[in-house]
Short mmCIF file of C-alpha atoms and ligand atoms in Angstrom, two decimals:
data_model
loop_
_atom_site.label_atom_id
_atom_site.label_comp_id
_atom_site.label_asym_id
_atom_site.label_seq_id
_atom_site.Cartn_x
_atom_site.Cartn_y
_atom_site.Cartn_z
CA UNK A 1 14.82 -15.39 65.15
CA UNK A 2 12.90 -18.42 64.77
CA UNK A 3 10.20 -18.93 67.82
CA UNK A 4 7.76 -21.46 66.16
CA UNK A 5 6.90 -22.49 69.08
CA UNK A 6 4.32 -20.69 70.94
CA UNK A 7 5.96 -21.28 74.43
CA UNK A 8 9.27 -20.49 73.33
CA UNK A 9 7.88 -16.98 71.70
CA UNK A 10 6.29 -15.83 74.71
CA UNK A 11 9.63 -16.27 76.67
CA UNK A 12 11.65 -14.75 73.70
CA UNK A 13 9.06 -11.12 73.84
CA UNK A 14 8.85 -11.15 77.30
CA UNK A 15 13.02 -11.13 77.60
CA UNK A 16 12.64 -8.29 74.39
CA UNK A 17 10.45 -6.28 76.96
CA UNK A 18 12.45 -7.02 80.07
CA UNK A 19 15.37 -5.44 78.26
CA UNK A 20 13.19 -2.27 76.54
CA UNK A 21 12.86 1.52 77.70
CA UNK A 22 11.52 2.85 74.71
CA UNK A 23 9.26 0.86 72.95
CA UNK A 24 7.13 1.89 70.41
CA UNK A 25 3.62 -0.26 70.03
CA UNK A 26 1.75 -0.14 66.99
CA UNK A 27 -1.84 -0.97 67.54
CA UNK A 28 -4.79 -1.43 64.95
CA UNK A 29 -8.38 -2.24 65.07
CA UNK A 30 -7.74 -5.30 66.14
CA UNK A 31 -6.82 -4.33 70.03
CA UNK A 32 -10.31 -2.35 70.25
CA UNK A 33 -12.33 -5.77 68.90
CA UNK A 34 -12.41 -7.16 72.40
CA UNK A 35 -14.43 -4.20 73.91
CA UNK A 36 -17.04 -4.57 71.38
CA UNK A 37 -15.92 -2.58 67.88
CA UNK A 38 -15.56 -5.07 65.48
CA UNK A 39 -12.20 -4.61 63.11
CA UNK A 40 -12.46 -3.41 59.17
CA UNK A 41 -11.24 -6.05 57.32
CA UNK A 42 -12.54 -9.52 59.40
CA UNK A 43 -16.32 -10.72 59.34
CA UNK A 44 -18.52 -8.08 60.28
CA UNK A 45 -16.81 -5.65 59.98
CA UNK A 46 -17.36 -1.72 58.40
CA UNK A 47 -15.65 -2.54 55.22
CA UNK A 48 -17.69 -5.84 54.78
CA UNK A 49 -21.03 -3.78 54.27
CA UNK A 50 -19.40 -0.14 52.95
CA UNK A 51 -16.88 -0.39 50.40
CA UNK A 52 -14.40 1.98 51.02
CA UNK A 53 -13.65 3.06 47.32
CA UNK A 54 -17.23 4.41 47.76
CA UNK A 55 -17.72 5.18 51.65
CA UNK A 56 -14.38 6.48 53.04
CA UNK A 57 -12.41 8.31 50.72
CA UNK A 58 -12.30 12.26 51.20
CA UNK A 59 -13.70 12.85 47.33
CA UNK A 60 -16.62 10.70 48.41
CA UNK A 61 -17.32 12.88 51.59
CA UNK A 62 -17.18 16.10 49.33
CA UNK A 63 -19.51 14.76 46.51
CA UNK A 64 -22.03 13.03 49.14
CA UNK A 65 -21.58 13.67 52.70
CA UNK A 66 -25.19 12.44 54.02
CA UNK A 67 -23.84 9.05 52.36
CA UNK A 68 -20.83 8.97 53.32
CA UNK A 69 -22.37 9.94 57.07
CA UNK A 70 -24.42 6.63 56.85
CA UNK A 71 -21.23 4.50 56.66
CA UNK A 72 -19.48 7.39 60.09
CA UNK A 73 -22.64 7.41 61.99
CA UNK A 74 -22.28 3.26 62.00
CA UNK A 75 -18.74 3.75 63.44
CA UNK A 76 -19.72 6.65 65.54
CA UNK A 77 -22.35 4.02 67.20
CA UNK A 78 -19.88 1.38 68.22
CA UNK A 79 -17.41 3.28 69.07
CA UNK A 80 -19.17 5.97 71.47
CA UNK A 81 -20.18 2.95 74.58
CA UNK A 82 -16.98 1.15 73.95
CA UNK A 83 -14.84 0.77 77.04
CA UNK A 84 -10.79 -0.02 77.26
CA UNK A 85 -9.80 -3.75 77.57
CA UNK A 86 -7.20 -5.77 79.14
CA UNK A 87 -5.01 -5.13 76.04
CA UNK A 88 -5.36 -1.60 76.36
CA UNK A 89 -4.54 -1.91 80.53
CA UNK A 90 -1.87 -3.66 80.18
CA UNK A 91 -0.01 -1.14 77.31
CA UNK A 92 -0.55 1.09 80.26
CA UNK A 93 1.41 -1.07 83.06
CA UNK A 94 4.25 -0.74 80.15
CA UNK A 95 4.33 2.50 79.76
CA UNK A 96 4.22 2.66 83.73
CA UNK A 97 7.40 0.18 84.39
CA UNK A 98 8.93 2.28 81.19
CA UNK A 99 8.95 -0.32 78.97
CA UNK A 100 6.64 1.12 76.65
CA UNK A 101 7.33 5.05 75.89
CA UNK A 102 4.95 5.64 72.76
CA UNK A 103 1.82 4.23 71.44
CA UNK A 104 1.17 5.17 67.76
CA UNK A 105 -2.69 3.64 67.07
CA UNK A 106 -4.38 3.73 64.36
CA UNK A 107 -7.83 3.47 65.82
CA UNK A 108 -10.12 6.92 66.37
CA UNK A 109 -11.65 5.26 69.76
CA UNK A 110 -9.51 6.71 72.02
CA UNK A 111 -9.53 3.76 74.26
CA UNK A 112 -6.00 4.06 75.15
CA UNK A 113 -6.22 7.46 76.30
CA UNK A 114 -9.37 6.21 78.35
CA UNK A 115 -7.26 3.67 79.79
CA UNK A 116 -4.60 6.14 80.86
CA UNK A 117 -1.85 6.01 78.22
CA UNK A 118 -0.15 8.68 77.97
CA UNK A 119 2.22 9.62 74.59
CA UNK A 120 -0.14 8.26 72.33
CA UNK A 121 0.23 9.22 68.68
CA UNK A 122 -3.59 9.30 66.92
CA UNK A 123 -2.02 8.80 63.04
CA UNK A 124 -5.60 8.35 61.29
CA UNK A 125 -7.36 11.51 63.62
CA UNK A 126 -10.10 11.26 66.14
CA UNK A 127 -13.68 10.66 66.94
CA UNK A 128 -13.77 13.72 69.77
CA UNK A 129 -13.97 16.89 67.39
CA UNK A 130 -15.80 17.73 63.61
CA UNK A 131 -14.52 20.18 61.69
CA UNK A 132 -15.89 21.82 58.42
CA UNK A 133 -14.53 21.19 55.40
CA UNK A 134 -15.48 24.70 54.33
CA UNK A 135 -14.94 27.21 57.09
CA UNK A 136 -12.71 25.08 59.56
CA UNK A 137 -14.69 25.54 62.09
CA UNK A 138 -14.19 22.66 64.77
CA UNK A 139 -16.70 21.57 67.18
CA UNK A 140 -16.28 19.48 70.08
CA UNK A 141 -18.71 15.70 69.74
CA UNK A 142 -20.73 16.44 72.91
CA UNK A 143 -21.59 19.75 71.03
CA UNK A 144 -22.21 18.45 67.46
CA UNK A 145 -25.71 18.20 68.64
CA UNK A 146 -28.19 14.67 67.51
CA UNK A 147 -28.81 15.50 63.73
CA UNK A 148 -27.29 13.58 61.23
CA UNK A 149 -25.52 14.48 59.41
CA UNK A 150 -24.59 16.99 61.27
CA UNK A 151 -24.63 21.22 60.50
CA UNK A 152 -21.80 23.06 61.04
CA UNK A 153 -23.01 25.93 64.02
CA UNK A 154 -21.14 29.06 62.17
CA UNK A 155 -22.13 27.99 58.21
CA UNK A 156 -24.32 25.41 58.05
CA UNK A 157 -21.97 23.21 55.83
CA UNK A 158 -21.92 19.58 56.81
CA UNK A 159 -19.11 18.34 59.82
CA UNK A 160 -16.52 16.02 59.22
CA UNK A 161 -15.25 13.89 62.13
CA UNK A 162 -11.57 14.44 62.59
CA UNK A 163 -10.86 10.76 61.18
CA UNK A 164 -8.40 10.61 58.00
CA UNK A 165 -10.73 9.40 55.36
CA UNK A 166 -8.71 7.91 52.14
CA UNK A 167 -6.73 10.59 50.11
CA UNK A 168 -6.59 12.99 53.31
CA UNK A 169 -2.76 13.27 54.43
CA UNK A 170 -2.09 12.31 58.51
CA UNK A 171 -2.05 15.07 60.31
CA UNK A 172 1.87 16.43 60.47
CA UNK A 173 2.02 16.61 64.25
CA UNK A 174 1.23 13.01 64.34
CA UNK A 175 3.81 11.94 61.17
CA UNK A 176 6.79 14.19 62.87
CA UNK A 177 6.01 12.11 66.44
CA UNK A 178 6.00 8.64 64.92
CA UNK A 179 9.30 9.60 63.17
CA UNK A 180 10.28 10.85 66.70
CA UNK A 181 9.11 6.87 67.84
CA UNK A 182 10.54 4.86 65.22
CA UNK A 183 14.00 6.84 65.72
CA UNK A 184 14.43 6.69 69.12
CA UNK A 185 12.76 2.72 69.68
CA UNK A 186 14.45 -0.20 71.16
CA UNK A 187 11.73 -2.62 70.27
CA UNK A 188 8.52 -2.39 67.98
CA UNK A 189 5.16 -4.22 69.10
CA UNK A 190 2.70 -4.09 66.34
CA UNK A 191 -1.27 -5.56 67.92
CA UNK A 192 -4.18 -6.12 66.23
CA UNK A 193 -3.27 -4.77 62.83
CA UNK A 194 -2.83 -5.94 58.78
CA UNK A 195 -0.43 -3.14 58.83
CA UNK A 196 -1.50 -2.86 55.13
CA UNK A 197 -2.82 0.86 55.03
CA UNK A 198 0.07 3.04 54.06
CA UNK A 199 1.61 5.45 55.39
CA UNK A 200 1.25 3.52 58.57
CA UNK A 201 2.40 -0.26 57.26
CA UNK A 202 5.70 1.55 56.49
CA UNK A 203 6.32 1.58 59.93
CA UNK A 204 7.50 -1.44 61.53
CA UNK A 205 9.13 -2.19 57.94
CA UNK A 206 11.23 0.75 58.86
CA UNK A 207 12.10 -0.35 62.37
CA UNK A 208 12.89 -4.14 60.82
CA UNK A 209 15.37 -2.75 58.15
CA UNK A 210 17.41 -0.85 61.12
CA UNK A 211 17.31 -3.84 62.84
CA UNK A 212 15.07 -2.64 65.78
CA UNK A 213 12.91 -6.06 66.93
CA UNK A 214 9.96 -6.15 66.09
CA UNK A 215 7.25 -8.65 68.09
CA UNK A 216 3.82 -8.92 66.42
CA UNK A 217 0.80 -9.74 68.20
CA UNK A 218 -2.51 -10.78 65.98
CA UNK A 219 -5.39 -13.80 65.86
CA UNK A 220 -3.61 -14.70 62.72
CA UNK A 221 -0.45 -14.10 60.56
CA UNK A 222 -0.11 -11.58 58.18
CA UNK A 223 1.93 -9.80 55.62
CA UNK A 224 4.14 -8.65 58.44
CA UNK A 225 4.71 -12.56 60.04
CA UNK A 226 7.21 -13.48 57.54
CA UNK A 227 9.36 -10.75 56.19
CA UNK A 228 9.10 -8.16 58.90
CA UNK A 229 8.01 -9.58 62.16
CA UNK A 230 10.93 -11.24 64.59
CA UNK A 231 8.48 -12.73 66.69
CA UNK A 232 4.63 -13.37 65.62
CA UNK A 233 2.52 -14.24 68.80
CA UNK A 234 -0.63 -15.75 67.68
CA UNK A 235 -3.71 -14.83 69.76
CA UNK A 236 -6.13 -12.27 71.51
CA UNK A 237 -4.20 -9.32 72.56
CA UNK A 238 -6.74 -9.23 75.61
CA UNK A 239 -4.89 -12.29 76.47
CA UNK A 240 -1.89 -12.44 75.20
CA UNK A 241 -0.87 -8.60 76.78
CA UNK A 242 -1.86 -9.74 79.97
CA UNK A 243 0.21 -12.54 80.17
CA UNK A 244 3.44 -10.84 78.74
CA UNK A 245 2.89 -8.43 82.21
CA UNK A 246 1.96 -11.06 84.13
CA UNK A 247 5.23 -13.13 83.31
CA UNK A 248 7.20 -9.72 83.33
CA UNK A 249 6.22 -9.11 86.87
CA UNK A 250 6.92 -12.34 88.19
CA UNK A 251 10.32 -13.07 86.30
CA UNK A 252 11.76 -9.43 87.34
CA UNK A 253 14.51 -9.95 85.06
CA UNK A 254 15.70 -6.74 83.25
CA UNK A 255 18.15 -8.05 80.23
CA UNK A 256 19.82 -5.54 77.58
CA UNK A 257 18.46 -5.66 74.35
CA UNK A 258 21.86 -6.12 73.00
CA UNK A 259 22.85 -9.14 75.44
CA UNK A 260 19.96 -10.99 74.12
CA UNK A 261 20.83 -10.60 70.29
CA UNK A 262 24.18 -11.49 70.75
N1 APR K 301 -6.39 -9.56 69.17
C1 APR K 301 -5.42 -9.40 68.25
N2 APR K 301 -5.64 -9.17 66.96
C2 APR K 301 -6.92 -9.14 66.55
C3 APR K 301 -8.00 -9.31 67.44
C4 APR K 301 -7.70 -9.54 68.80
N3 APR K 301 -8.65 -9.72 69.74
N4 APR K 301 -9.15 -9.23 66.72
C5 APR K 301 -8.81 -9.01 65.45
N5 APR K 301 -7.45 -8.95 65.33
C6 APR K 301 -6.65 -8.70 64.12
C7 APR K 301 -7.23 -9.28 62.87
O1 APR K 301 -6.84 -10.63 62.76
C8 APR K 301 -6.60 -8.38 61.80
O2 APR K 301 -5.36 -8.89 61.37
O3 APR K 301 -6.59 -7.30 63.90
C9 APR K 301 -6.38 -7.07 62.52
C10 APR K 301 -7.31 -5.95 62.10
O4 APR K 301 -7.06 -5.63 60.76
P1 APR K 301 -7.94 -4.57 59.97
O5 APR K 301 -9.41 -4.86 60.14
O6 APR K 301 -7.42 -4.51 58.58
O7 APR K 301 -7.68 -3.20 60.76
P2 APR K 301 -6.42 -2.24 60.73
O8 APR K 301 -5.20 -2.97 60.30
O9 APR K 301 -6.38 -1.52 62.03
O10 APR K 301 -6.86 -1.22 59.61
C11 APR K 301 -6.05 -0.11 59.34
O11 APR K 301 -7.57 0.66 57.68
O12 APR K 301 -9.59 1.25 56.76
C12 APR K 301 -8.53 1.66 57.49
O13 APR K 301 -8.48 3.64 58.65
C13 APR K 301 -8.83 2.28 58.81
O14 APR K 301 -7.33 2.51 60.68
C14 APR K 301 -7.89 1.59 59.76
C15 APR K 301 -6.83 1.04 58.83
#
């Protein structure tokens, strides 16, 4: 499907989505940049002043975890007063009509749940508990108390936020559920994201090669736009989410998937 033309790609997703009843969106950093936490990879962002070879990889965390707390109490910061978006509102009116059934995010802010998502898949972890790397205890963040880094209450060890650093595995609830999403979807939206970080980027490559469509949304193109993505719509996903609903409500049509490939 070519949609070169912006117009023309807007009315091409939003007949993808008129047709859908389980779609799957894949969101990254990217749909959390608009209520203030800047993404990993752009300017400003974490890995611009931590290198993650050094500041995020599980082997760093157990050979220095006060450093590699400098680099989590940064992202702790700008994530704790961050707020849900129109991008993250408007996944919700999906899921509501029953367009959207899952949302598999990357992100550790939450800010779907705090929209009210439901069926959301966290495949890197979470910012809400710690745990300790060498008792398992877990502790809740409004517990964890203001030191940092912080002291596990039952050993004394230092906490880890549930987040999957590099070399950790995702967690298996979350791996069996996206298998669960990426079998059962009718259309893939992948926001915000460079879909580069494995095993996550193997995701919408999957949907692609069983020929499920797959509609990108990001400020810019990226590995996905040319091999992968069906549809890439270029712009803020604040915007560009909004306007998908906006034209679903008032067009009202309802198309099959299969009609439309036909
Ligand atoms: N709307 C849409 N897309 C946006 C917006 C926006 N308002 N702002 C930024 N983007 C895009 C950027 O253009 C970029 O392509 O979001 C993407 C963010 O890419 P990354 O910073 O690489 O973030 P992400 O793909 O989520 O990173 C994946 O890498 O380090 C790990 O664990 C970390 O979960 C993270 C993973």
């Amino acid at each position: 499907m070519d949609a070169s033309d912006p117009q023309e790609a807007l009315r091409r997703t939003v007949e993808l989505l008129a047709g859908a009843r389980n779609a799957l969106a894949l969101t990254g950093a990217g749909i959390s940049v608009e209520s203030g936490i800047p993404d990993f990879r752009g300017r400003g962002g974490l890995w611009e002043r931590f290198d993650p070879q050094e500041y995020a990889t599980i082997e760093a965390f157990r050979r220095d975890p006060p450093k590699v707390w400098r680099m989590l109490a940064e992202l702790e910061e700008v994530v704790l007063g961050a707020r849900p978006n129109p991008a993250h509102r408007a996944l919700v009116e999906l899921q509501e009509k029953e367009i959207v059934r899952w949302i598999l995010t990357q992100n550790i802010d939450g800010l779907h749940q705090a929209a009210g998502s439901r069926n959301v898949i966290e495949y890197h972890g979470n910012g809400r508990t710690l745990v300790c790397l060498d008792c398992s205890h877990r502790v809740e963040h409004a517990q964890r108390g203001h030191q940092i880094p912080p002291p596990c209450p039952s050993c004394g060890a230092i906490l880890k936020p549930d987040v999957i650093l590099f070399g950790e595995l995702i967690p298996q609830r979350a791996l069996q559920q996206g298998r669960e999403a990426v079998d059962t979807a009718d259309l893939v939206l992948v926001i915000g994201t460079r879909a580069e970080v494995w095993p996550f980027a193997e995701l919408p490559r999957i949907a692609s090669s069983r020929g499920i469509p797959v509609v990108e949304i990001n400020l810019e193109r990226t590995g996905l736009s040319d091999s992968v993505a069906d549809i890439t719509l270029c712009g803020a996903a604040g915007e560009l989410l909004p306007r998908l609903v906006s034209r679903l409500d008032s067009g009202g049509l309802r198309l099959g998937v299969s009609d439309f490939l036909e």
